[in-house]
CSV table of C-alpha atoms in Angstrom, one decimal:
chain,number,residue,atom,x,y,z
A,1,MET,CA,12.2,-7.5,-28.7
A,2,VAL,CA,11.9,-5.3,-26.1
A,3,SER,CA,14.2,-2.5,-24.3
A,4,VAL,CA,13.1,-0.9,-20.7
A,5,ASP,CA,15.2,1.6,-19.9
A,6,HIS,CA,15.8,1.3,-15.9
A,7,THR,CA,17.7,4.8,-15.6
A,8,LEU,CA,14.1,6.3,-14.9
A,9,ARG,CA,13.0,7.5,-12.2
A,10,ALA,CA,9.3,9.3,-10.0
A,11,THR,CA,9.2,12.6,-10.4
A,12,SER,CA,6.8,12.8,-9.2
A,13,GLY,CA,8.1,13.9,-5.3
A,14,ARG,CA,7.4,10.2,-4.5
A,15,GLU,CA,9.9,8.1,-3.1
A,16,THR,CA,12.2,5.8,-5.1
A,17,ALA,CA,12.0,2.2,-4.8
A,18,PRO,CA,15.0,0.1,-4.1
A,19,ASP,CA,16.6,-1.6,-6.7
A,20,ASP,CA,14.9,-5.2,-5.2
A,21,VAL,CA,11.5,-4.2,-5.5
A,22,VAL,CA,9.7,-6.1,-8.5
A,23,ASP,CA,6.7,-3.9,-8.4
A,24,ARG,CA,7.2,-0.6,-8.1
A,25,LEU,CA,3.6,0.5,-8.1
A,26,LEU,CA,2.9,-1.8,-5.4
A,27,TRP,CA,5.6,-0.9,-3.0
A,28,GLN,CA,4.5,3.0,-3.6
A,29,ASP,CA,1.0,1.7,-2.6
A,30,ALA,CA,1.8,0.4,0.5
A,31,ARG,CA,4.3,3.1,1.9
A,32,GLU,CA,1.2,5.2,1.0
A,33,ILE,CA,-0.6,3.4,3.1
A,34,LEU,CA,1.5,2.1,5.7
A,35,GLY,CA,2.1,6.4,6.7
A,36,ARG,CA,-1.5,7.4,7.2
A,37,HIS,CA,-1.9,4.6,9.3
A,38,ALA,CA,1.5,4.6,11.1
A,39,ARG,CA,0.8,4.5,14.8
A,40,PRO,CA,-2.4,4.0,17.6
A,41,GLY,CA,-3.7,6.4,18.8
A,42,ARG,CA,-4.5,7.3,22.2
A,43,ASP,CA,-7.2,5.0,22.7
A,44,GLY,CA,-5.5,2.1,21.0
A,45,GLY,CA,-6.5,2.2,17.9
A,46,CYS,CA,-5.6,3.2,14.5
A,47,ASP,CA,-5.2,7.0,14.6
A,48,TRP,CA,-6.0,7.1,11.2
A,49,CYS,CA,-9.4,5.0,11.0
A,50,GLY,CA,-10.0,3.9,14.9
A,51,GLY,CA,-9.3,-0.3,14.3
A,52,ALA,CA,-7.7,-1.9,17.0
A,53,TRP,CA,-4.0,-1.9,16.3
A,54,PRO,CA,-2.8,-3.1,14.1
A,55,CYS,CA,-5.5,-1.9,12.2
A,56,HIS,CA,-6.8,-4.4,8.6
A,57,SER,CA,-5.2,-1.4,6.5
A,58,ARG,CA,-1.6,-1.1,7.6
A,59,ARG,CA,-1.2,-5.3,8.0
A,60,ALA,CA,-2.7,-5.0,4.2
A,61,ALA,CA,0.0,-2.4,3.2
A,62,GLU,CA,2.8,-4.3,5.7
A,63,HIS,CA,1.9,-7.8,2.8
A,64,ALA,CA,1.8,-6.2,0.4
A,65,LEU,CA,5.4,-4.1,0.7
A,66,ALA,CA,7.1,-8.0,1.4
A,67,ALA,CA,5.2,-8.6,-1.7
A,68,SER,CA,6.7,-5.9,-3.7
A,69,ARG,CA,10.1,-7.8,-3.0
A,70,ARG,CA,8.0,-11.2,-4.6
A,71,SER,CA,6.9,-13.0,-7.5
A,72,TRP,CA,4.1,-11.7,-9.6
A,73,ARG,CA,1.8,-13.9,-8.0
A,74,GLU,CA,1.9,-12.9,-4.4
A,75,GLY,CA,2.1,-9.2,-5.6
A,76,TRP,CA,-1.1,-9.6,-7.9
A,77,THR,CA,-2.8,-10.9,-4.2
A,78,ALA,CA,-1.4,-8.3,-2.4
A,79,ARG,CA,-2.5,-5.3,-5.4
A,80,HIS,CA,-6.3,-7.1,-4.6
A,81,ASP,CA,-5.7,-7.0,-0.5
A,82,LEU,CA,-4.9,-3.2,-0.9
A,83,ASN,CA,-7.7,-2.1,-3.3
A,84,SER,CA,-10.7,-3.3,-1.5
A,85,VAL,CA,-8.9,-1.8,1.6
A,86,ARG,CA,-9.1,1.1,-0.3
A,87,VAL,CA,-13.1,0.2,-1.3
A,88,VAL,CA,-14.1,0.2,2.4
A,89,ALA,CA,-12.5,2.7,3.4
A,90,ARG,CA,-13.9,4.8,0.9
A,91,ALA,CA,-17.3,3.9,1.6
A,92,ASP,CA,-16.9,4.4,5.3
A,93,ARG,CA,-16.0,7.8,4.7
A,94,ARG,CA,-19.3,8.1,2.5
A,95,LYS,CA,-21.0,6.5,5.4
A,96,VAL,CA,-19.6,9.5,8.1
A,97,ALA,CA,-20.3,12.5,5.0
A,98,VAL,CA,-24.0,11.2,5.1
A,99,SER,CA,-24.9,10.6,9.4
């Protein structure tokens, strides 16, 4: 039988997830991305990535935040979507750095 100590909390300075969150890592990742893609810029695009507001990254993070409270199946899909957003963002930064 496996015993889990639920009294341990993150000590890395990150915000602690609410008790109803099933997938805490997904919740933290979604909050991190939402923090970056927080508001539209002056031109109406995302202040972080420039995409049309609300940008794809923000929408994926909002979905992941909701999925972090649901079954593992929804969390699994949302995690895949968030990882895809990160890969695209890294590729875009490389193009800008090269240009």
